[in-house]
Coordinates of C-alpha atoms in Angstrom, one line a residue:
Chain A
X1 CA -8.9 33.8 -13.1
X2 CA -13.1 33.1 -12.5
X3 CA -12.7 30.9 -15.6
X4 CA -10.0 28.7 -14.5
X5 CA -11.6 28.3 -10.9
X6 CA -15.2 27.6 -12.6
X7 CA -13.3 25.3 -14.7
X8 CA -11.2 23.8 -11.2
X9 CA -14.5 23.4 -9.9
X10 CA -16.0 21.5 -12.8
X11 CA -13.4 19.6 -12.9
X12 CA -12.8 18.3 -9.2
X13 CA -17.0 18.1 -9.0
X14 CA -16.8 15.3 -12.2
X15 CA -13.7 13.8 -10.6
X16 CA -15.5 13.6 -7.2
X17 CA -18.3 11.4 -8.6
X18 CA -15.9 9.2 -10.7
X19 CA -13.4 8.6 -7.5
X20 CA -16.6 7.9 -5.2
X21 CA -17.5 4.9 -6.9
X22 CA -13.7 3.7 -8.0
X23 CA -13.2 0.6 -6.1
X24 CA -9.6 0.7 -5.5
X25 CA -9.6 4.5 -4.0
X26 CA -12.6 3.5 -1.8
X27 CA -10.5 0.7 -0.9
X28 CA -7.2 3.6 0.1
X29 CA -9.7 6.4 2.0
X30 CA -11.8 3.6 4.0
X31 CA -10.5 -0.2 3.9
X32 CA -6.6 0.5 4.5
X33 CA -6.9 3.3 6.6
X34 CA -9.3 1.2 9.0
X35 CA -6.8 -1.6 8.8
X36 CA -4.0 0.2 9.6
X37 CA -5.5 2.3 12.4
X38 CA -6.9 -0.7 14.1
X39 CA -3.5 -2.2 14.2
X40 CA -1.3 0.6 15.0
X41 CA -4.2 1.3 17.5
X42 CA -3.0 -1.8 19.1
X43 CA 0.6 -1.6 18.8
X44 CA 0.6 1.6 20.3
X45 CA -1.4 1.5 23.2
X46 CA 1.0 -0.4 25.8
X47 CA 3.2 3.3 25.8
X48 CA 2.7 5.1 28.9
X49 CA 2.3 8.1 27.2
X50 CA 0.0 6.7 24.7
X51 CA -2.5 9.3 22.8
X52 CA -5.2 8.0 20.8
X53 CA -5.0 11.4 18.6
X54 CA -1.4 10.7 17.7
X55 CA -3.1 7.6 16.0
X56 CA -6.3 8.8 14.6
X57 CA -4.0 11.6 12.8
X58 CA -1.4 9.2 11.7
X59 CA -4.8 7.2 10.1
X60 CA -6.0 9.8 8.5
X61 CA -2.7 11.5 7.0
X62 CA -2.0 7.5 5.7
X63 CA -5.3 7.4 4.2
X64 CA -5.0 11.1 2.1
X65 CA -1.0 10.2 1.3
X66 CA -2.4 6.6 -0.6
X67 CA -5.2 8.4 -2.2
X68 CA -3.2 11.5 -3.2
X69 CA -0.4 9.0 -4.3
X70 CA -2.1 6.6 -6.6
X71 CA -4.7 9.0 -8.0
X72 CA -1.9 11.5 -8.6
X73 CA 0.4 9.3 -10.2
X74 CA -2.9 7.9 -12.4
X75 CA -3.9 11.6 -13.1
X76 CA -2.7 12.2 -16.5
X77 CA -2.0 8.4 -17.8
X78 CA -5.6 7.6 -16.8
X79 CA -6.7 10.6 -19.5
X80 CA -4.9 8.6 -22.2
X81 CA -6.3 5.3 -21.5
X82 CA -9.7 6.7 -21.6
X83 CA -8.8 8.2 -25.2
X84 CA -9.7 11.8 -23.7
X85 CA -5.9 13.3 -23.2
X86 CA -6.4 14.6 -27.2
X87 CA -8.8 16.3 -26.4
X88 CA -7.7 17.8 -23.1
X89 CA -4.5 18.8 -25.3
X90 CA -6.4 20.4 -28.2
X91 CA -8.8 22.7 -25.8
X92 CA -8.5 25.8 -25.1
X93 CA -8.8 25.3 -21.3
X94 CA -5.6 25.0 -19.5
X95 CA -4.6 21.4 -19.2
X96 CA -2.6 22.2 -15.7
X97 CA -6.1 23.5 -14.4
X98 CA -7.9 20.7 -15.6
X99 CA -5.9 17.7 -14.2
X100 CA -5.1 20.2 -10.5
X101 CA -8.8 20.5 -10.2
X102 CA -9.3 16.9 -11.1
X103 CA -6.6 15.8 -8.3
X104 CA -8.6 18.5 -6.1
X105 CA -11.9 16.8 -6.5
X106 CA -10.1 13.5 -5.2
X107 CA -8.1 15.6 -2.0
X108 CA -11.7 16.2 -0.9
X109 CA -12.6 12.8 -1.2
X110 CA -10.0 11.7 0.3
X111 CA -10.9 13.5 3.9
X112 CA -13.2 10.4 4.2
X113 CA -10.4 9.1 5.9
X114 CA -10.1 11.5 8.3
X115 CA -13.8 10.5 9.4
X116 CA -13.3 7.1 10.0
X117 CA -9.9 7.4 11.5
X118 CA -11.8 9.4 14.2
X119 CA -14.6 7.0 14.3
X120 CA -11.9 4.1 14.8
X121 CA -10.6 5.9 18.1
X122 CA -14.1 6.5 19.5
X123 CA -16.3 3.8 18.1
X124 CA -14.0 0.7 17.8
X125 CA -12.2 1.4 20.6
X126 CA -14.0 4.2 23.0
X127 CA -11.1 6.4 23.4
X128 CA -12.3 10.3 24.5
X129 CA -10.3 11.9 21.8
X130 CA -9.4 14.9 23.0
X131 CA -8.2 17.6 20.5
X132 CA -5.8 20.3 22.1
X133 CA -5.9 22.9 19.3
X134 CA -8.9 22.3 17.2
X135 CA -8.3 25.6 15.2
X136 CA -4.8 25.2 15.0
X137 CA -5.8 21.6 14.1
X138 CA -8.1 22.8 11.2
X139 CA -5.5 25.5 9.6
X140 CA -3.0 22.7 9.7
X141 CA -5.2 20.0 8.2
X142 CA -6.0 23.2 5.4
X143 CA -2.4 23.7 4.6
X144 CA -1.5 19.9 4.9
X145 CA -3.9 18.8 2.3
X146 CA -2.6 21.8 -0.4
X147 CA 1.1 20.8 0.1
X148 CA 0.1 16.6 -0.4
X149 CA -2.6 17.9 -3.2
X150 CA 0.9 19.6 -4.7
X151 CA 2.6 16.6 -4.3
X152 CA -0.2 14.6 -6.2
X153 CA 0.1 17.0 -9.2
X154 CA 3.8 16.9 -9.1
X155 CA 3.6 13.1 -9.3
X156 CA 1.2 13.7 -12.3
X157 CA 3.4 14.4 -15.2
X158 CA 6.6 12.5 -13.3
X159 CA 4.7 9.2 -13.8
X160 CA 4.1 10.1 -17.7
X161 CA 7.3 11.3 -18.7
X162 CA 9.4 8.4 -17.0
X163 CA 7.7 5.2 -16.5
X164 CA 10.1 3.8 -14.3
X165 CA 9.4 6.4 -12.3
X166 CA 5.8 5.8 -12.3
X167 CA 6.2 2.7 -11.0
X168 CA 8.2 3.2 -8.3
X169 CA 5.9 5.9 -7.1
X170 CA 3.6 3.6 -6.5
X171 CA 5.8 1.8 -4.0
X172 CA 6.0 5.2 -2.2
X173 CA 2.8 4.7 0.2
X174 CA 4.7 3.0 3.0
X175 CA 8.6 4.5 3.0
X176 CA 6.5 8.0 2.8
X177 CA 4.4 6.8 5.7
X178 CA 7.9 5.9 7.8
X179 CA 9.7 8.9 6.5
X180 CA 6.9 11.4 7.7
X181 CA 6.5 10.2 11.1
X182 CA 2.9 9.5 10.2
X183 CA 2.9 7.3 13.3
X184 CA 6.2 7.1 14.8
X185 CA 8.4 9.8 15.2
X186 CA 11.6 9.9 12.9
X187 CA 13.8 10.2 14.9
X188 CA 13.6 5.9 15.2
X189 CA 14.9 6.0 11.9
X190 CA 18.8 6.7 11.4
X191 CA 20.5 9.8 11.7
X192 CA 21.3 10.4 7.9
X193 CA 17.4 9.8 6.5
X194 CA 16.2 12.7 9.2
X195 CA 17.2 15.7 6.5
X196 CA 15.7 13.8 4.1
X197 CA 12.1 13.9 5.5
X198 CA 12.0 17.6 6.0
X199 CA 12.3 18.3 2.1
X200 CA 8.7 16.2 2.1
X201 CA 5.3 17.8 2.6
X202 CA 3.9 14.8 4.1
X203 CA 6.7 15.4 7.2
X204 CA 5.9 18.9 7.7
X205 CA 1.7 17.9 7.6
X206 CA 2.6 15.4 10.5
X207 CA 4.3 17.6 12.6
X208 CA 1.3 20.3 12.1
X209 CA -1.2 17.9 12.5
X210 CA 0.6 16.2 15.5
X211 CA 1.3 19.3 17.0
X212 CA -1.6 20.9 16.7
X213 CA -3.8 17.9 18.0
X214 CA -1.5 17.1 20.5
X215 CA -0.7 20.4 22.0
X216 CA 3.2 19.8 21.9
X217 CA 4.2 22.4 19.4
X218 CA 2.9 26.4 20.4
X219 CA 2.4 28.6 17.9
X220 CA 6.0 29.4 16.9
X221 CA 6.5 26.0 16.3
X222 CA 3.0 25.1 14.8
X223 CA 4.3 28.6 12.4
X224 CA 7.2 26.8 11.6
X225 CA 5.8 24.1 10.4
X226 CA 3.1 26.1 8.2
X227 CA 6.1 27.6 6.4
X228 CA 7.7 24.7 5.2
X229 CA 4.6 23.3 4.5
X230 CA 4.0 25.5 2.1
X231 CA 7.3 26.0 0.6
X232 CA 7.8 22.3 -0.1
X233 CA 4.3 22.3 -1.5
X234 CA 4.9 25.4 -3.8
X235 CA 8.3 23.8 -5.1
X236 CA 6.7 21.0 -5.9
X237 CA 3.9 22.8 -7.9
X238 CA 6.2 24.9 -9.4
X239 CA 8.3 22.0 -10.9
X240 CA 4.8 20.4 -11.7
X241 CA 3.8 23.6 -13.8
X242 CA 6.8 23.3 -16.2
X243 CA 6.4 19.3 -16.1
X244 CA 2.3 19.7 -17.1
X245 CA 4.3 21.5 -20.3
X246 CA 6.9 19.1 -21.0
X247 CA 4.1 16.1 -21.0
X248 CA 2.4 18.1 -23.8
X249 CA 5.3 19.1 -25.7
X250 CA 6.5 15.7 -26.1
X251 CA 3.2 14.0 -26.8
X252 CA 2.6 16.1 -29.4
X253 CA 6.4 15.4 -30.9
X254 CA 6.3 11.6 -30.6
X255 CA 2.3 11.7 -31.9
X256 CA 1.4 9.1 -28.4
X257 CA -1.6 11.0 -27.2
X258 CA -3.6 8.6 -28.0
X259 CA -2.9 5.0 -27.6
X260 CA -3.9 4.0 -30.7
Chain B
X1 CA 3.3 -31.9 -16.4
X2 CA 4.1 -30.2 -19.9
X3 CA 0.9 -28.3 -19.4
X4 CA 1.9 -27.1 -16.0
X5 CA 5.4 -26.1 -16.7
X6 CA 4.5 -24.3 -20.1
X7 CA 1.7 -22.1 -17.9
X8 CA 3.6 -21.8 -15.0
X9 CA 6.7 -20.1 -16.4
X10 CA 4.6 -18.0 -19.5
X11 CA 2.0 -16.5 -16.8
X12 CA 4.8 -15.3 -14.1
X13 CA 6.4 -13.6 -16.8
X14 CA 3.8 -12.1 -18.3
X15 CA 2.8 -10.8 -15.1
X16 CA 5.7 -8.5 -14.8
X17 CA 6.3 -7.6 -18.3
X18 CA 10.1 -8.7 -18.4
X19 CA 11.2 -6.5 -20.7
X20 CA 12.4 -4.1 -17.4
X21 CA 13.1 -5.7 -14.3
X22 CA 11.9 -2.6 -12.8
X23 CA 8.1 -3.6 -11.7
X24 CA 9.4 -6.3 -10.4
X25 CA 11.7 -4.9 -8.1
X26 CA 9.2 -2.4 -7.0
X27 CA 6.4 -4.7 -6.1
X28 CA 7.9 -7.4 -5.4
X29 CA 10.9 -6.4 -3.2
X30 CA 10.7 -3.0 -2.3
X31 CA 7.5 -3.2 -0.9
X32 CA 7.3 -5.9 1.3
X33 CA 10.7 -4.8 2.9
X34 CA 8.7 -1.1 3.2
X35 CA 6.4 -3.0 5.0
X36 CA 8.5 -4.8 7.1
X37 CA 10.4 -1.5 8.2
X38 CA 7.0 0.5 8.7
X39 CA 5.6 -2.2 10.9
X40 CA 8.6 -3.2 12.6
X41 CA 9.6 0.7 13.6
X42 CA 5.7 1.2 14.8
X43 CA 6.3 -1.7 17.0
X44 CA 9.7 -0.4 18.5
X45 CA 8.0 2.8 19.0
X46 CA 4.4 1.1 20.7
X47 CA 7.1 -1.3 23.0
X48 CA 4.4 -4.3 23.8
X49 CA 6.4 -6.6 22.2
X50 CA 10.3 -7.2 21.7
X51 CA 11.2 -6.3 18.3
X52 CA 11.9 -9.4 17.3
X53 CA 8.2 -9.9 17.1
X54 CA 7.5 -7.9 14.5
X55 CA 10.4 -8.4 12.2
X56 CA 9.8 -12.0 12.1
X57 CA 5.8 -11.3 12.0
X58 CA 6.7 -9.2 9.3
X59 CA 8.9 -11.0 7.8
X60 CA 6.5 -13.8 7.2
X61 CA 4.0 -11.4 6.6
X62 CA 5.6 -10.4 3.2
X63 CA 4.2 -13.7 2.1
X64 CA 0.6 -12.1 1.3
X65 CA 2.4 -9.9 -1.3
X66 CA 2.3 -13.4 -3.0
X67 CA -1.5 -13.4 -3.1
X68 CA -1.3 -10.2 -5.5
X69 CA 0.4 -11.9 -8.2
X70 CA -1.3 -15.4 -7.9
X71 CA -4.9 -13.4 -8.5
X72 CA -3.6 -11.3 -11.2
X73 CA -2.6 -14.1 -12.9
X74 CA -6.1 -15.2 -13.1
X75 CA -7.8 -11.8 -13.8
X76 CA -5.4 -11.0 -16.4
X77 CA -7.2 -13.1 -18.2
X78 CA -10.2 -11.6 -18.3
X79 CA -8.6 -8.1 -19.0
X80 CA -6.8 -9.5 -22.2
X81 CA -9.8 -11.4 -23.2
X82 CA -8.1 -15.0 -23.0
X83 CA -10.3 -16.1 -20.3
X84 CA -13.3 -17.7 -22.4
X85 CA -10.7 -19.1 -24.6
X86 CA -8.9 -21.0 -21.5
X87 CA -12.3 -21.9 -20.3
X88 CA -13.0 -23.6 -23.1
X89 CA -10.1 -25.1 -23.9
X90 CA -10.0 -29.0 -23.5
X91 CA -6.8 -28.5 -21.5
X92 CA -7.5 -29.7 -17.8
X93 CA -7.7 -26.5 -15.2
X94 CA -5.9 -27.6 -12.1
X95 CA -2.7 -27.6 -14.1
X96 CA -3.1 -24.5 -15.8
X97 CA -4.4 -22.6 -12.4
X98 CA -1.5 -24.1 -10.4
X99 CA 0.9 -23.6 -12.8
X100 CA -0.2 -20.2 -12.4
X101 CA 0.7 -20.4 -8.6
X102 CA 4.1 -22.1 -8.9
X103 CA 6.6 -20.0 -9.7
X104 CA 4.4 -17.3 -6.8
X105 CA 5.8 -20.0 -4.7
X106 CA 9.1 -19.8 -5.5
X107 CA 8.7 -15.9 -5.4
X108 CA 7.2 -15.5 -2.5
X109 CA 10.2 -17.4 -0.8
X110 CA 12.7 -15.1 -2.4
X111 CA 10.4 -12.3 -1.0
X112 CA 10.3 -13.6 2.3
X113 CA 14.4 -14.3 2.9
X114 CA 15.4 -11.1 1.3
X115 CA 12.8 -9.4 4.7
X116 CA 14.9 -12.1 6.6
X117 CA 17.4 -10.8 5.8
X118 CA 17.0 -7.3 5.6
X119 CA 15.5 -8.0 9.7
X120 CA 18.9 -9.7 10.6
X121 CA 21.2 -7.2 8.9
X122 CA 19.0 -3.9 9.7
X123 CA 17.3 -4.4 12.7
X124 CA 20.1 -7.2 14.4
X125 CA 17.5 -10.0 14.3
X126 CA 19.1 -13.1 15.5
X127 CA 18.1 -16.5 14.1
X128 CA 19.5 -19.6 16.2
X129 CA 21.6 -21.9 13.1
X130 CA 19.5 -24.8 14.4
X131 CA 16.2 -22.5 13.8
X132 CA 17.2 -21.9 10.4
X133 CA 16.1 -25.0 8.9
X134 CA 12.7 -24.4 11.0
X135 CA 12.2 -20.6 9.8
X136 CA 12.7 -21.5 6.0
X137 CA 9.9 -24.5 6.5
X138 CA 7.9 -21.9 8.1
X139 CA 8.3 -19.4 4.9
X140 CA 7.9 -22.4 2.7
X141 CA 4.4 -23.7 4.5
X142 CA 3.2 -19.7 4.7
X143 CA 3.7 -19.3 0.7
X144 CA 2.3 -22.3 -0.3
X145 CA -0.8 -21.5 2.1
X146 CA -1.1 -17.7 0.6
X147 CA -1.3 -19.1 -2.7
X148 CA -3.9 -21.2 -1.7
X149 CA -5.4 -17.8 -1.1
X150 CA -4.5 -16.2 -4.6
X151 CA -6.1 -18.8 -6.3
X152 CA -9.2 -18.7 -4.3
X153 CA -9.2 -14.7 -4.6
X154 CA -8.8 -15.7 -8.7
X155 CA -11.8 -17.7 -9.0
X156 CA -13.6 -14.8 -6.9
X157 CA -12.5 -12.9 -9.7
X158 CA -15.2 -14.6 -11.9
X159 CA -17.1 -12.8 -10.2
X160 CA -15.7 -9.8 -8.4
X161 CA -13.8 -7.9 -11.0
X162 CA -11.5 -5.5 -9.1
X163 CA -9.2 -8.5 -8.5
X164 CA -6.4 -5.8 -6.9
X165 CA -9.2 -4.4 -3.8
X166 CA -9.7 -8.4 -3.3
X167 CA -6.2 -8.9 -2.6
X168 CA -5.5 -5.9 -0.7
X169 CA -8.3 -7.1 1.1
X170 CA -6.6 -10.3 1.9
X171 CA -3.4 -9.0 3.1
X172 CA -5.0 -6.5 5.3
X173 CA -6.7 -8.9 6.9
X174 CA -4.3 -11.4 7.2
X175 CA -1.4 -9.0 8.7
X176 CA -4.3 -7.9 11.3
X177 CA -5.5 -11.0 12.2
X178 CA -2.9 -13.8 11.7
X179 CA -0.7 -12.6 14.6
X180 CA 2.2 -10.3 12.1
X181 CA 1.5 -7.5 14.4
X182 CA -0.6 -7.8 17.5
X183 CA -0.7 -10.5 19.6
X184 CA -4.1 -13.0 19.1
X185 CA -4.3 -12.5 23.1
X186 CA -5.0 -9.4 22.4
X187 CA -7.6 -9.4 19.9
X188 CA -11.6 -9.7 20.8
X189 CA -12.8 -13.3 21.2
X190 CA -14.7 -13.5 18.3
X191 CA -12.0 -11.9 16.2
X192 CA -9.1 -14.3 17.2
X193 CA -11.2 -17.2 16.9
X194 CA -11.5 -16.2 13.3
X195 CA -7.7 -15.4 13.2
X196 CA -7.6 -19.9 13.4
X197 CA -8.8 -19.7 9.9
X198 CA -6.3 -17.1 8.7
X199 CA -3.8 -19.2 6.4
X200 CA -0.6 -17.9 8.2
X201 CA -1.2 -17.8 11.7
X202 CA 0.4 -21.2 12.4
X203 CA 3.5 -20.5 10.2
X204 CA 4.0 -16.8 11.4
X205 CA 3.9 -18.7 15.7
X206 CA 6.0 -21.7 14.0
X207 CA 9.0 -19.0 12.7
X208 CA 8.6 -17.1 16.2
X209 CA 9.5 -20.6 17.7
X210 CA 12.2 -21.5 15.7
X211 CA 13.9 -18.1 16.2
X212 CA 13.0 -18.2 20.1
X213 CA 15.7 -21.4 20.0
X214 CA 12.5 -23.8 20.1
X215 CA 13.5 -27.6 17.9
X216 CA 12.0 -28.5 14.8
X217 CA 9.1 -30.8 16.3
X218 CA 7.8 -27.8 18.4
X219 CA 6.5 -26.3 15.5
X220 CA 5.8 -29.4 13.0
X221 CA 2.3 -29.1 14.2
X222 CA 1.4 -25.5 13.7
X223 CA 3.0 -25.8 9.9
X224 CA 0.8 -29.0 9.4
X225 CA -2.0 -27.0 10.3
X226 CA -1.7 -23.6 7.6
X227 CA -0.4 -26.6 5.0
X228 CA -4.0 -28.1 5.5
X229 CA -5.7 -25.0 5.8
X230 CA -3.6 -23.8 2.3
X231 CA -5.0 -27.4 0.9
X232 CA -8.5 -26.3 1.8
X233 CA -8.5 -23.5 -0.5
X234 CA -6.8 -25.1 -3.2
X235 CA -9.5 -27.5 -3.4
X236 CA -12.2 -24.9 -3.1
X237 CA -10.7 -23.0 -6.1
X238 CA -10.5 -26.4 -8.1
X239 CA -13.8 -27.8 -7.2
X240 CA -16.5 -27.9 -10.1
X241 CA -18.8 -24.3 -10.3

């Protein structure tokens, strides 16, 4: 158990540094998330009821989702094109640990966007952002970023074992941002897609986060949506763990570690 | 011409890798009507504007997804190692860097009436039959000006090498600041005088127009305008470095 967290740790640290100079998921944890919370910022703030929070949560969750999304789906394809997936394959070290500590290392990175998206409400625009629960706000924002760092390692293998898949993922950023209620409720959207968004983590780390920041949900309902935080999470990961296997088993059959 | 055609039709399907239409209907379809919905529904929910602003905003919008493929033609290049053959080549450039932008054009208009469409069926847009004419000038104008963008974004690419940031750039910029999705009334001073510049601006308030029931000549002007401003940038990417 040590070993496999020092080697999580290793892992996430060496992916940290490599993800803090990668120009395209610099561009998802500061560029897009500024240019989407400037503009929603704007669209939103004619509502009578209008909460800057509501926005600079919204932000933030858009900005881990498209970080956790393309680094996710990248995770495992990324180790091939870089000729190192043989010899992730042929270590002793688990490979599931390896990759979940890499996809760790980017999670943290990806809280950048939390940052700026409050900076956005209070520098750009001067709102006082007021924060209802803030430890409510921090568990939630805890257990929102396991359940979308899940959903990053369940995207891992998906993408590798069905590229058709994998590219459709990648088209996942905004429908995930709708279906979640990142920063409109769901219930705009029609009646039959509502079940839908509660099988996805992102849905259940909106309505924590919102909740929580906003002060709507209590503690019943802030529970709630803890629970099925983590059960959609741990699904996900659980499906992940016997997909991490099936990636192996078949590179190994059809000799395509390596690209060459 | 020969040059032009041969270029134009290898590069767009290259691009995409034809051998499954797949990635192409991902990023060329699904996402820009993703878009469309996500921006379209935030708008319902804000209320400043009737909803008819966004989904033809939007709608117009989907043109920067052109931008994408008109740079990647060019940077392609560079990650296959063909771009100091082309360089080199005798072959003139502005026919093999338009060609590269042609069939974008083409795309891009596909791109743009399946949002249409998807804002009139979906979200119960209505478009005036004598505004139709008007609204597909309007889509025509805003491709050819956002390819006049791809192109310049390509010869960044000489220089810049993450071509993909550069265009996401771009289209971040331009659904902020060319009127998609908040109004230019709205925006600072500064900020909306630079929106004048933003290739799109012009068609994005021509469509609006047409589907508000205004006649052609009421927006001839403002297409003129992105057309020139879409010229601009062509040249600047064909001029001698």
């Amino acid at each position: 158990m040590t070993a496999a967290l020092r080697l999580a740790r290793q892992s996430a640290w060496v992916n940290f540094q490599e993800v803090a100079v990668n120009g395209f998921l610099l561009f998802a944890v500061v560029w897009q998330p500024l240019f989407v919370g400037v503009t929603t910022m704007y669209m939103l703030r004619h509502r009578a009821d209008f909460d800057p929070m509501y926005v600079v949560v919204g932000t933030a969750l858009s900005g881990i989702w498209s970080t956790l999304l393309f680094a996710g789906s990248g995770a495992i394809s990324h180790e091939r094109w870089t000729g190192t997936l043989e010899l992730l394959a042929a270590s002793p070290a688990s490979f599931f640990v390896v990759i979940g500590g890499k996809l760790a290392g980017t999670t943290i990175f990806s809280l950048g966007s939390l940052v700026l998206a409050f900076g956005i409400g209070t520098v750009l625009f001067g709102y006082p952002v007021k924060i209802a629960e803030p430890g409510w706000l921090a568990v939630s924002l805890l257990l929102a970023v396991v359940a979308l760092w899940a959903t990053g390692m369940f995207f891992a293998p998906l993408a590798i074992l069905w590229r058709t898949v994998g590219r459709f993922l990648l088209v996942l950023e905004y429908p995930v941002f709708a279906l979640s209620g990142f920063l409109f409720p769901v219930l705009l959207l029609p009646n039959w897609i509502v079940p839908i968004t509660n099988l996805l983590p992102p849905y259940w780390a909106a309505v924590a986060m919102h909740g929580a920041a906003s002060g709507d949900l209590d503690l019943s309902g802030l529970l709630r949506a803890w629970f099925f935080l983590l059960l959609t999470g741990g699904v996900l990961l659980v499906i992940a763990s016997r997909l991490f296997v099936e990636v192996l088993t078949r590179a190994r059959r059809a000799g395509t570690l390596a690209l060459s | 011409m020969r040059l032009f055609t041969v270029t134009a039709f290898y590069s767009f399907r290259a691009l995409f890798r034809w051998l499954s239409p797949m990635p192409y209907l991902c990023f060329r379809a699904l996402f820009p009507l993703a878009q469309l919905g996500f921006f379209a529904l935030i708008g319902t929910y804000g209320g400043g504007q009737p909803l008819s602003f966004y989904l033809v905003g939007n709608a117009i919008g989907t043109a920067t997804l052109t931008a994408f493929g008109v740079s990647q033609a060019v940077a392609d290049e560079r990650q296959q190692g063909t771009l100091s053959y082309l360089l080199a080549a005798p072959a003139p450039r502005v026919p093999i860097f338009f060609g590269r932008a042609a069939l974008h054009v083409a795309d891009g208009m596909i791109n743009m009436i399946a949002a249409l469409a998807i804002a009139v069926m979906v979200f119960g847009l209505r478009v005036p039959v004598d505004g139709i004419v008007g609204v597909v000038v309007a889509m025509l104008v805003a491709t050819i000006a956002i390819c006049g963008v791809g192109l310049l974004l390509g010869a960044v690419a000489y220089i810049v090498l993450d071509t993909a940031v550069l265009a996401n750039f771009a289209m971040f910029i331009i659904l902020l600041l060319s009127g998609a999705n908040v109004p230019l009334a709205e925006l600072p001073g500064v900020v909306a005088a630079i929106a004048q510049g933003i290739p799109l601006t012009r068609s994005v308030a021509a469509a609006r127009l047409y589907v508000g029931g205004a006649s052609f000549d009421a927006g001839i002007g403002l297409l003129l305008g992105d057309l020139a401003l879409g010229a601009f940038q062509l040249a600047r990417n064909t001029s001698p470095t």
